[in-house]
Amino acid sequence: MDAYADNLYRFVLKNLKNEAMAADVVQDTFEKLWIKLEDVSGLKVKTYLFTSAYHTMIDYIRKEKRYADTDPVTLNEANESEHYSDLAEILERAVQNLPEDQKVVVMLRDYEGYSYREIAEITKLSESQVKVYIYRARVYLKNYIGSMEQVI
Amino acid sequence: MDINRNNYEAFLLDLLEGRLSVKEEQKLNDFLKHHPEYVADLPDLDLLSLERPRLTYPRRDQLKKEMTLADAHISAANFDLFSIARMEGDLSSQQEEEHRYMVSVDDRRLKEWSAWQNTRLVPEHIPFPGKKKLRRNKAVNGRVLWLSILSAAASLTLVLVLLRIDPVVPGSGLSVADPEKSPPTLEQPTAVPETPLYAAEETPLTAVEETPRTSDKEVPKAVIDKEPLLALQEDAAVAVKNQEPEIMLETLAELGESSPQIIPETIEPRPLRIAGQLSSNAELATGSSDRIEPLQLPQVSPNLSSLSVAQLTELDRKKLISDFAREHDISVMSVANAGINGINKLTGSDISLLASRDENGEVSGFRLKSKRFSFSRPLAREQ
């Protein structure tokens, strides 16, 4: 539970960017797990947690009207006056600029190491969609990092 | 519909879009022949019809490109795709080797590959601050369950206590089972009331003695089986015959020590006095009469018989409960209610315990009620 809680919290926090809301989502998710524990296979607990958290998170975003299916900002929109100390910060910034779907799948992929199928199961997307989103996210991140390196 | 100056434009539009029938088209032509002024204002009909543009999306092939690289070989065109696929672990060993080779021989590709690798997110450890709240609180559930079970057990015990009519010995404290209403058992040996004491030679007397040592103290009780009592009664009968006013039967205790029928484990050896009872019978005690009258035993409750070990234990238990309740200010009804609540929680039933009160407002009985049954019992005095 400890490891899952931390991972789940990181996943939600990175998406919501709000500690209180992220904590609420994690709390709600575990509450649902305890209620449905009889129905959740032991091997599927982590997937269940992330699936439930993902959908709860989407609900939170919609409630807060923060869910906007915006296109990723173009490279020119990046604030060139900002200074980034290292690659991690640049990457963090780039991830936040990703569309919600791409952000979620790439986080599940890199942070949690989920397979395409598992990500598709969590996000209710097709595997093909997951691949496309990951591909687009990688391309965007690479271009963003490249452009910021030039700026620096 | 006739064509006129007000609607001919609609017909013209239908004509352009091919919605007019042959007949309607003929009508429109006739109308325009008769009204050439409208024809002059019309644009060229051929110009009104737009040609469907034949545009081709320049990256059409890319739209159909599949992400699978099953049989593909690396090239400059698909290097990025291969790089991402290698990061994701989607390449076969041969494809990965091809990619590795291309990167190793070309510095520009190496730099590109390095840039691709930088897009991988590195998980950072962010501890969740409220982990304790996430745990399923089994301890509380277990505690509640145990409390419920204990409450249920206490309730059942209490109900049993309330339902039972405890032996109340009026007067002398000597209790004898009613042979008509209470069948003789080993624990409830038969004793015949209104039987002369010396007739006990034929009918073994089983007596439960309560000795009022002092006025307020607990009354000791004991079970005395047939044989020692038989011997005892023989002695008593002899003593009576010898007109001894009192027979101190402390020997009973001694008898009990030597006899296995007396149960000494549950009570301290206490001297039992039949003498006290005998002396209450004035005629017998004083020995004023030469003729010994039969001992008149008082009528007692039909359920009253000799006290068994269980009954003695019950007495001690009740005393303990009484002391505990007094000490902790716990009423019997509150304990009973707690127990009933426990039963309801465990079994999902809807039993309720109601107290009935007399005209003085004191609890005089109780009533157990549920959807399926309901019954009332008077409250035992000691409760």
Coordinates of C-alpha atoms in Angstrom, one line a residue:
Chain A
M1 CA 0.0 0.0 0.0
D2 CA 2.8 2.4 0.8
A3 CA 4.4 2.1 -2.6
Y4 CA 1.2 2.3 -4.4
A5 CA 0.1 5.4 -2.4
D6 CA 3.3 7.2 -3.3
N7 CA 3.1 6.3 -6.9
L8 CA -0.5 7.2 -7.1
Y9 CA 0.0 10.5 -5.4
R10 CA 2.9 11.4 -7.7
F11 CA 0.8 10.5 -10.8
V12 CA -2.2 12.6 -9.7
L13 CA -0.1 15.5 -8.3
K14 CA 1.9 15.7 -11.6
N15 CA -1.4 16.0 -13.4
L16 CA -3.4 18.2 -11.1
K17 CA -0.6 20.3 -9.8
N18 CA -2.5 20.8 -6.6
E19 CA -1.5 18.9 -3.5
A20 CA -4.8 19.1 -1.7
M21 CA -6.8 17.9 -4.6
A22 CA -4.2 15.2 -5.3
A23 CA -4.5 14.0 -1.7
D24 CA -8.2 13.9 -2.0
V25 CA -8.1 11.9 -5.2
V26 CA -5.7 9.4 -3.6
Q27 CA -8.0 9.2 -0.5
D28 CA -11.1 8.7 -2.6
T29 CA -9.3 6.0 -4.7
F30 CA -8.2 4.0 -1.7
E31 CA -11.7 4.3 -0.2
K32 CA -13.1 2.8 -3.4
L33 CA -10.5 0.1 -3.3
W34 CA -11.5 -0.9 0.3
I35 CA -15.1 -1.0 -0.7
K36 CA -14.5 -3.1 -3.8
L37 CA -11.7 -5.1 -2.4
E38 CA -13.6 -8.3 -2.7
D39 CA -14.0 -7.8 -6.4
V40 CA -10.4 -6.7 -7.1
S41 CA -7.9 -9.4 -7.9
G42 CA -4.7 -9.1 -6.0
L43 CA -2.7 -8.8 -9.2
K44 CA -4.9 -6.0 -10.4
V45 CA -4.8 -3.8 -7.4
K46 CA -2.3 -1.3 -8.8
T47 CA -4.1 -1.1 -12.1
Y48 CA -7.4 -0.7 -10.3
L49 CA -5.9 2.1 -8.3
F50 CA -4.6 4.0 -11.3
T51 CA -7.7 3.4 -13.3
S52 CA -9.9 4.7 -10.5
A53 CA -7.5 7.6 -9.8
Y54 CA -7.4 8.6 -13.4
H55 CA -11.1 8.8 -13.8
T56 CA -11.5 10.6 -10.4
M57 CA -8.8 13.0 -11.5
I58 CA -10.6 13.7 -14.8
D59 CA -13.7 14.4 -12.8
Y60 CA -11.9 16.8 -10.6
I61 CA -10.4 18.5 -13.6
R62 CA -13.7 18.9 -15.2
K63 CA -15.3 20.1 -12.0
E64 CA -12.6 22.7 -11.6
K65 CA -12.9 23.5 -15.3
R66 CA -9.3 23.0 -15.7
Y67 CA -9.7 20.3 -18.2
A68 CA -9.0 21.9 -21.5
D69 CA -8.2 19.9 -24.6
T70 CA -5.8 22.5 -25.7
D71 CA -3.2 21.9 -28.3
P72 CA 0.3 21.9 -27.0
V73 CA 1.8 25.3 -27.0
T74 CA 4.1 26.0 -29.8
L75 CA 7.7 26.3 -29.2
N76 CA 7.5 30.0 -29.8
E77 CA 5.1 30.3 -26.9
A78 CA 7.6 29.2 -24.4
N79 CA 8.7 32.0 -22.2
E80 CA 12.2 32.6 -23.3
S81 CA 12.9 34.8 -20.3
E82 CA 12.6 31.9 -17.9
H83 CA 15.7 30.2 -16.9
Y84 CA 16.0 26.5 -16.3
S85 CA 18.7 25.1 -14.3
D86 CA 18.6 21.6 -15.6
L87 CA 17.0 19.2 -18.0
A88 CA 14.6 17.9 -15.4
E89 CA 13.0 21.3 -15.0
I90 CA 12.8 21.8 -18.8
L91 CA 11.2 18.4 -19.1
E92 CA 8.8 19.1 -16.3
R93 CA 7.7 22.3 -18.0
A94 CA 7.4 20.5 -21.3
V95 CA 5.2 17.8 -19.8
Q96 CA 2.9 20.3 -18.3
N97 CA 2.4 21.7 -21.8
L98 CA 1.3 18.4 -23.2
P99 CA -2.4 17.8 -23.8
E100 CA -4.0 15.9 -21.0
D101 CA -4.2 12.5 -22.8
Q102 CA -0.6 12.6 -23.9
K103 CA 0.5 13.7 -20.5
V104 CA -1.3 10.9 -18.8
V105 CA -0.1 8.1 -21.1
V106 CA 3.5 9.2 -21.0
M107 CA 3.5 9.4 -17.2
L108 CA 2.0 6.0 -16.9
R109 CA 4.6 4.7 -19.3
D110 CA 7.6 6.4 -17.8
Y111 CA 6.7 6.6 -14.1
E112 CA 4.9 3.4 -13.7
G113 CA 6.3 1.3 -16.6
Y114 CA 2.9 0.2 -17.7
S115 CA 2.5 -1.6 -21.1
Y116 CA 0.5 -0.1 -23.9
R117 CA -2.3 -2.6 -23.1
E118 CA -2.4 -1.6 -19.4
I119 CA -2.4 2.1 -20.2
A120 CA -5.2 1.5 -22.7
E121 CA -7.1 -0.3 -19.9
I122 CA -6.5 2.5 -17.5
T123 CA -7.4 5.3 -19.8
K124 CA -10.0 3.5 -21.8
L125 CA -8.2 4.2 -25.0
S126 CA -7.2 1.7 -27.7
E127 CA -3.6 0.5 -27.7
S128 CA -3.1 2.2 -31.0
Q129 CA -4.3 5.5 -29.6
V130 CA -1.9 5.0 -26.7
K131 CA 1.0 4.5 -29.1
V132 CA 0.1 7.5 -31.1
Y133 CA -0.2 9.7 -28.0
I134 CA 3.2 8.4 -26.7
Y135 CA 4.8 9.1 -30.1
R136 CA 3.4 12.6 -30.3
A137 CA 4.4 13.3 -26.7
R138 CA 7.9 12.2 -27.3
V139 CA 8.2 14.3 -30.4
Y140 CA 6.9 17.3 -28.6
L141 CA 9.2 16.8 -25.6
K142 CA 12.2 16.3 -27.8
N143 CA 11.5 19.5 -29.8
Y144 CA 10.8 21.4 -26.7
I145 CA 14.0 20.3 -25.0
G146 CA 15.9 21.1 -28.1
S147 CA 14.5 24.5 -28.4
M148 CA 15.2 25.3 -24.8
E149 CA 18.7 24.1 -25.0
Q150 CA 19.2 26.5 -27.9
V151 CA 17.8 29.3 -25.7
I152 CA 20.0 28.5 -22.8
Chain B
M1 CA -46.8 24.8 -58.0
D2 CA -46.9 27.5 -60.5
I3 CA -43.8 29.5 -61.2
N4 CA -44.0 33.2 -60.8
R5 CA -41.8 36.2 -60.2
N6 CA -41.8 35.5 -56.5
N7 CA -40.6 32.0 -56.6
Y8 CA -38.7 31.6 -59.8
E9 CA -35.4 31.9 -58.0
A10 CA -36.1 29.0 -55.8
F11 CA -36.8 27.0 -59.0
L12 CA -33.5 28.2 -60.4
L13 CA -31.6 27.0 -57.3
D14 CA -33.3 23.6 -57.5
L15 CA -32.3 23.5 -61.2
L16 CA -28.7 24.2 -60.3
E17 CA -28.7 21.5 -57.7
G18 CA -30.5 19.0 -59.9
R19 CA -33.6 18.7 -57.8
L20 CA -36.1 19.7 -60.5
S21 CA -38.1 17.0 -62.3
V22 CA -38.3 17.1 -66.0
K23 CA -41.8 18.6 -65.8
E24 CA -40.7 21.3 -63.4
E25 CA -37.7 22.1 -65.5
Q26 CA -40.0 22.5 -68.5
K27 CA -42.2 24.8 -66.5
L28 CA -39.2 26.9 -65.6
N29 CA -38.1 27.1 -69.1
D30 CA -41.6 28.2 -70.2
F31 CA -41.6 30.8 -67.5
L32 CA -38.3 32.3 -68.6
K33 CA -39.4 32.4 -72.2
H34 CA -42.3 34.4 -71.2
H35 CA -40.3 36.7 -68.9
P36 CA -37.0 37.4 -70.7
E37 CA -36.4 40.3 -68.3
Y38 CA -35.5 37.8 -65.6
V39 CA -33.2 35.9 -67.8
A40 CA -31.1 39.0 -68.3
D41 CA -30.5 39.3 -64.6
L42 CA -29.4 35.7 -64.3
P43 CA -25.7 34.9 -64.0
D44 CA -24.3 32.3 -66.1
L45 CA -25.6 29.0 -64.8
D46 CA -22.5 27.2 -65.7
L47 CA -20.5 29.6 -63.4
L48 CA -22.8 28.9 -60.5
S49 CA -22.0 25.3 -60.4
L50 CA -18.8 24.8 -58.5
E51 CA -16.4 22.2 -59.6
R52 CA -15.5 19.7 -56.9
P53 CA -11.9 20.4 -56.2
R54 CA -9.5 17.6 -56.5
L55 CA -7.1 18.3 -53.6
T56 CA -4.8 15.7 -52.3
Y57 CA -3.4 15.8 -48.8
P58 CA 0.4 15.9 -49.2
R59 CA 1.2 13.6 -46.2
R60 CA -1.5 11.1 -47.1
D61 CA 0.9 8.2 -46.8
Q62 CA 1.9 9.2 -43.3
L63 CA -1.7 9.0 -42.2
K64 CA -1.7 5.3 -43.0
K65 CA 1.6 4.7 -41.5
E66 CA 1.4 2.0 -38.9
M67 CA 3.3 2.1 -35.6
T68 CA 4.3 -1.4 -36.0
L69 CA 7.9 -1.9 -37.2
A70 CA 7.7 -5.6 -37.5
D71 CA 9.7 -6.1 -40.7
A72 CA 11.0 -2.6 -41.2
H73 CA 14.6 -1.7 -41.5
I74 CA 16.0 1.5 -40.2
S75 CA 16.6 4.4 -42.5
A76 CA 17.0 8.1 -42.3
A77 CA 13.2 8.4 -42.8
N78 CA 12.2 6.3 -39.9
F79 CA 15.1 7.0 -37.6
D80 CA 12.9 8.9 -35.2
L81 CA 10.3 6.3 -35.2
F82 CA 13.0 3.7 -34.5
S83 CA 14.4 5.8 -31.8
I84 CA 11.1 6.1 -30.0
A85 CA 10.4 2.4 -30.5
R86 CA 13.8 1.6 -29.1
M87 CA 13.1 3.7 -26.0
E88 CA 9.8 1.9 -25.6
G89 CA 11.4 -1.5 -26.1
D90 CA 9.3 -2.2 -29.2
L91 CA 12.2 -3.2 -31.5
S92 CA 13.3 -6.6 -32.2
S93 CA 16.9 -7.5 -31.4
Q94 CA 17.9 -7.1 -35.0
Q95 CA 16.2 -3.8 -35.4
E96 CA 17.8 -2.6 -32.2
E97 CA 21.2 -3.7 -33.5
E98 CA 20.6 -1.7 -36.7
H99 CA 19.6 1.4 -34.7
R100 CA 22.6 1.0 -32.4
Y101 CA 24.9 0.7 -35.4
M102 CA 23.5 3.8 -37.1
V103 CA 23.9 5.8 -34.0
S104 CA 27.5 4.6 -33.5
V105 CA 28.6 5.6 -37.0
D106 CA 26.9 9.0 -37.2
D107 CA 27.5 11.7 -34.6
R108 CA 24.4 13.6 -35.7
R109 CA 22.3 10.5 -35.1
L110 CA 24.0 10.0 -31.8
K111 CA 23.0 13.4 -30.7
E112 CA 19.5 12.8 -31.9
W113 CA 19.3 9.6 -30.0
S114 CA 20.6 11.3 -26.9
A115 CA 17.8 13.9 -27.3
W116 CA 15.3 11.2 -27.6
Q117 CA 16.5 9.6 -24.5
N118 CA 16.1 12.9 -22.7
T119 CA 12.4 12.7 -23.2
R120 CA 12.0 9.9 -20.8
L121 CA 10.5 11.1 -17.6
V122 CA 12.5 10.2 -14.5
P123 CA 10.2 9.2 -11.6
E124 CA 10.9 11.2 -8.5
H125 CA 9.8 10.0 -5.1
I126 CA 7.0 12.0 -3.7
P127 CA 5.7 10.5 -0.5
F128 CA 2.0 10.7 0.1
P129 CA 1.5 12.6 3.4
G130 CA -1.7 10.9 4.5
K131 CA -0.8 7.2 4.4
K132 CA -2.3 6.4 7.8
K133 CA -5.7 7.6 6.7
L134 CA -5.6 5.2 3.8
R135 CA -5.3 2.1 5.9
R136 CA -8.3 0.0 6.4
N137 CA -9.1 0.2 10.0
K138 CA -9.5 -3.4 10.9
A139 CA -8.7 -2.8 14.6
V140 CA -11.8 -0.7 15.0
N141 CA -13.9 -3.2 13.2
G142 CA -12.6 -6.0 15.4
R143 CA -13.1 -4.0 18.5
V144 CA -16.7 -3.3 17.5
L145 CA -17.2 -7.0 16.7
W146 CA -15.9 -8.1 20.1
L147 CA -17.9 -5.5 21.9
S148 CA -21.0 -6.7 20.0
I149 CA -20.3 -10.3 20.9
L150 CA -19.7 -9.4 24.6
S151 CA -22.8 -7.3 24.6
A152 CA -24.8 -10.1 23.1
A153 CA -23.5 -12.6 25.6
A154 CA -24.2 -10.2 28.5
S155 CA -27.7 -9.7 27.1
L156 CA -28.4 -13.4 26.8
T157 CA -27.2 -13.9 30.3
L158 CA -29.4 -11.1 31.5
V159 CA -32.4 -12.3 29.7
L160 CA -31.9 -15.8 31.2
V161 CA -31.6 -14.2 34.6
L162 CA -34.7 -12.2 34.1
L163 CA -36.7 -15.1 32.8
R164 CA -35.8 -17.3 35.6
I165 CA -37.9 -17.2 38.8
D166 CA -35.3 -17.2 41.5
P167 CA -36.0 -19.2 44.6
V168 CA -37.4 -17.0 47.3
V169 CA -37.5 -18.7 50.6
P170 CA -40.1 -17.2 52.8
G171 CA -39.6 -17.3 56.5
S172 CA -37.3 -20.0 57.6
G173 CA -35.3 -20.3 54.5
L174 CA -35.8 -24.0 54.4
S175 CA -36.9 -24.9 50.9
V176 CA -38.3 -28.2 49.8
A177 CA -39.2 -29.2 46.3
D178 CA -42.8 -29.8 45.5
P179 CA -43.1 -33.4 44.4
E180 CA -46.3 -32.7 42.5
K181 CA -45.0 -29.9 40.4
S182 CA -41.4 -30.6 40.3
P183 CA -40.4 -34.1 39.2
P184 CA -37.6 -35.6 41.2
T185 CA -34.2 -35.5 39.8
L186 CA -30.8 -36.1 41.1
E187 CA -30.2 -32.4 41.7
Q188 CA -33.7 -31.9 42.9
P189 CA -34.4 -34.7 45.2
T190 CA -37.9 -35.3 46.3
A191 CA -39.0 -34.1 49.7
V192 CA -42.4 -34.4 50.9
P193 CA -43.8 -31.5 52.8
E194 CA -45.8 -31.9 55.9
T195 CA -43.9 -35.1 56.6
P196 CA -42.9 -35.7 60.2
L197 CA -39.3 -35.3 60.7
Y198 CA -38.8 -38.8 61.9
A199 CA -40.7 -40.0 58.9
A200 CA -37.7 -39.0 56.9
E201 CA -36.3 -42.3 57.8
E202 CA -38.4 -43.7 55.1
T203 CA -38.3 -40.6 52.9
P204 CA -34.8 -39.2 52.6
L205 CA -34.9 -35.6 53.2
T206 CA -32.9 -33.3 51.0
A207 CA -32.7 -30.0 52.6
V208 CA -31.3 -26.7 51.5
E209 CA -30.3 -24.8 54.5
E210 CA -30.0 -21.1 54.7
T211 CA -28.6 -20.0 58.0
P212 CA -29.4 -16.4 59.0
R213 CA -26.2 -15.9 60.9
T214 CA -26.6 -12.2 61.0
S215 CA -29.4 -10.2 59.8
D216 CA -27.9 -8.7 56.6
K217 CA -25.4 -11.1 55.6
E218 CA -25.5 -13.4 52.6
V219 CA -27.3 -16.6 53.2
P220 CA -25.1 -19.6 52.7
K221 CA -26.6 -22.4 50.7
A222 CA -25.5 -25.9 50.1
V223 CA -26.6 -29.1 48.5
I224 CA -26.7 -32.1 50.7
D225 CA -27.3 -35.4 49.1
K226 CA -29.3 -38.2 50.4
E227 CA -27.0 -40.4 52.3
P228 CA -25.4 -37.9 54.7
L229 CA -28.7 -36.3 55.2
L230 CA -30.2 -39.6 55.9
A231 CA -27.7 -40.2 58.6
L232 CA -28.1 -36.7 59.8
Q233 CA -31.8 -37.0 60.1
E234 CA -31.4 -40.2 61.9
D235 CA -29.3 -38.3 64.4
A236 CA -31.8 -35.5 64.5
A237 CA -34.6 -37.9 65.0
V238 CA -32.8 -39.5 67.9
A239 CA -32.1 -36.1 69.3
V240 CA -35.7 -35.1 69.0
K241 CA -36.7 -38.3 70.6
N242 CA -34.3 -37.4 73.4
Q243 CA -36.1 -34.0 73.6
E244 CA -33.0 -32.1 72.9
P245 CA -34.2 -28.6 72.1
E246 CA -31.6 -27.8 69.5
I247 CA -29.3 -29.9 67.5
M248 CA -26.3 -28.1 66.4
L249 CA -25.5 -29.5 63.1
E250 CA -22.1 -28.0 62.6
T251 CA -21.3 -31.7 62.2
L252 CA -22.8 -31.3 58.8
A253 CA -19.7 -29.4 57.7
E254 CA -17.6 -32.1 59.1
L255 CA -19.8 -34.6 57.4
G256 CA -19.3 -32.7 54.2
E257 CA -15.6 -32.9 54.5
S258 CA -15.7 -36.6 54.8
S259 CA -18.4 -37.2 52.3
P260 CA -18.0 -36.8 48.6
Q261 CA -21.7 -35.9 48.1
I262 CA -21.2 -32.5 49.7
I263 CA -19.7 -30.1 47.2
P264 CA -17.2 -28.0 49.0
E265 CA -15.5 -26.5 46.0
T266 CA -17.9 -23.7 45.4
I267 CA -18.5 -22.7 49.0
E268 CA -16.4 -22.3 52.0
P269 CA -17.1 -24.8 54.6
R270 CA -19.8 -23.3 56.6
P271 CA -21.7 -24.7 59.5
L272 CA -25.2 -25.5 58.4
R273 CA -27.8 -25.2 61.0
I274 CA -30.9 -27.2 60.9
A275 CA -31.1 -26.2 64.5
G276 CA -32.0 -22.7 63.5
Q277 CA -34.9 -24.1 61.6
L278 CA -35.9 -26.5 64.3
S279 CA -35.8 -23.9 66.9
S280 CA -38.2 -21.8 64.9
N281 CA -40.7 -24.5 65.5
A282 CA -41.6 -23.6 69.0
E283 CA -43.1 -26.9 69.8
L284 CA -40.1 -28.7 68.6
A285 CA -37.6 -26.3 70.1
T286 CA -38.9 -26.1 73.5
G287 CA -39.7 -29.7 73.7
S288 CA -42.6 -28.6 75.9
S289 CA -44.7 -31.4 74.7
D290 CA -44.1 -35.0 75.3
R291 CA -45.4 -35.7 72.0
I292 CA -43.4 -34.4 69.2
E293 CA -45.6 -32.9 66.6
P294 CA -44.7 -33.4 62.9
L295 CA -42.5 -30.7 61.6
Q296 CA -44.6 -28.3 59.5
L297 CA -42.6 -27.2 56.5
P298 CA -43.7 -24.1 54.8
Q299 CA -45.0 -24.1 51.3
V300 CA -42.5 -22.9 48.9
S301 CA -42.3 -22.0 45.3
P302 CA -42.7 -25.0 43.1
N303 CA -39.5 -24.2 41.3
L304 CA -37.6 -24.0 44.5
S305 CA -35.6 -27.0 45.3
S306 CA -32.2 -27.7 46.4
L307 CA -29.5 -25.4 45.2
S308 CA -27.0 -26.9 42.8
V309 CA -23.5 -25.8 42.2
A310 CA -24.7 -23.9 39.2
Q311 CA -27.2 -22.0 41.4
L312 CA -24.6 -21.3 44.0
T313 CA -22.3 -20.1 41.2
E314 CA -25.2 -18.0 39.9
L315 CA -25.6 -16.4 43.3
D316 CA -21.9 -15.5 43.4
R317 CA -22.1 -14.2 39.8
K318 CA -25.1 -12.1 40.6
K319 CA -23.4 -10.7 43.5
L320 CA -20.4 -9.8 41.4
I321 CA -22.6 -8.2 38.8
S322 CA -24.5 -6.3 41.4
D323 CA -21.3 -5.0 43.0
F324 CA -19.8 -4.1 39.7
A325 CA -22.9 -2.3 38.5
R326 CA -23.1 -0.4 41.8
E327 CA -19.5 0.5 41.7
H328 CA -19.6 1.7 38.1
D329 CA -23.1 3.1 38.2
I330 CA -24.4 0.7 35.6
S331 CA -28.1 -0.1 35.5
V332 CA -29.3 -3.5 34.6
M333 CA -31.5 -2.1 31.9
S334 CA -28.7 -0.2 30.3
V335 CA -26.6 -3.4 30.1
A336 CA -29.6 -5.3 28.8
N337 CA -30.2 -2.6 26.2
A338 CA -26.6 -2.7 25.1
G339 CA -26.8 -6.4 24.8
I340 CA -30.0 -6.2 22.7
N341 CA -28.3 -3.7 20.5
G342 CA -25.4 -6.1 20.1
I343 CA -27.8 -8.9 19.1
N344 CA -29.5 -6.6 16.7
K345 CA -26.2 -5.7 15.1
L346 CA -24.9 -9.2 14.9
T347 CA -28.1 -10.8 13.6
G348 CA -29.8 -7.9 11.9
S349 CA -32.9 -8.3 14.0
D350 CA -35.0 -5.5 15.4
I351 CA -35.5 -6.6 19.0
S352 CA -36.2 -3.8 21.4
L353 CA -36.2 -3.9 25.2
L354 CA -38.8 -1.8 26.9
A355 CA -39.3 -1.2 30.6
S356 CA -42.7 -1.1 32.1
R357 CA -43.3 0.9 35.2
D358 CA -45.7 0.8 38.0
E359 CA -47.8 3.6 39.3
N360 CA -44.8 4.8 41.4
G361 CA -42.8 5.1 38.3
E362 CA -40.5 2.3 39.2
V363 CA -39.5 -0.4 36.7
S364 CA -41.8 -3.3 37.3
G365 CA -41.0 -5.4 34.4
F366 CA -39.7 -5.5 30.9
R367 CA -40.9 -6.3 27.5
L368 CA -39.0 -7.8 24.6
K369 CA -40.5 -6.9 21.3
S370 CA -39.7 -7.5 17.7
K371 CA -41.6 -8.0 14.5
R372 CA -42.1 -11.7 15.2
F373 CA -42.6 -11.9 18.9
S374 CA -43.3 -9.9 21.9
F375 CA -43.5 -10.9 25.5
S376 CA -43.4 -9.3 28.9
R377 CA -42.1 -10.5 32.2
P378 CA -42.2 -8.9 35.6
L379 CA -38.9 -7.8 37.0
A380 CA -37.5 -10.0 39.7
R381 CA -37.3 -8.1 42.9
E382 CA -33.6 -8.5 43.2
Q383 CA -33.1 -7.0 39.8

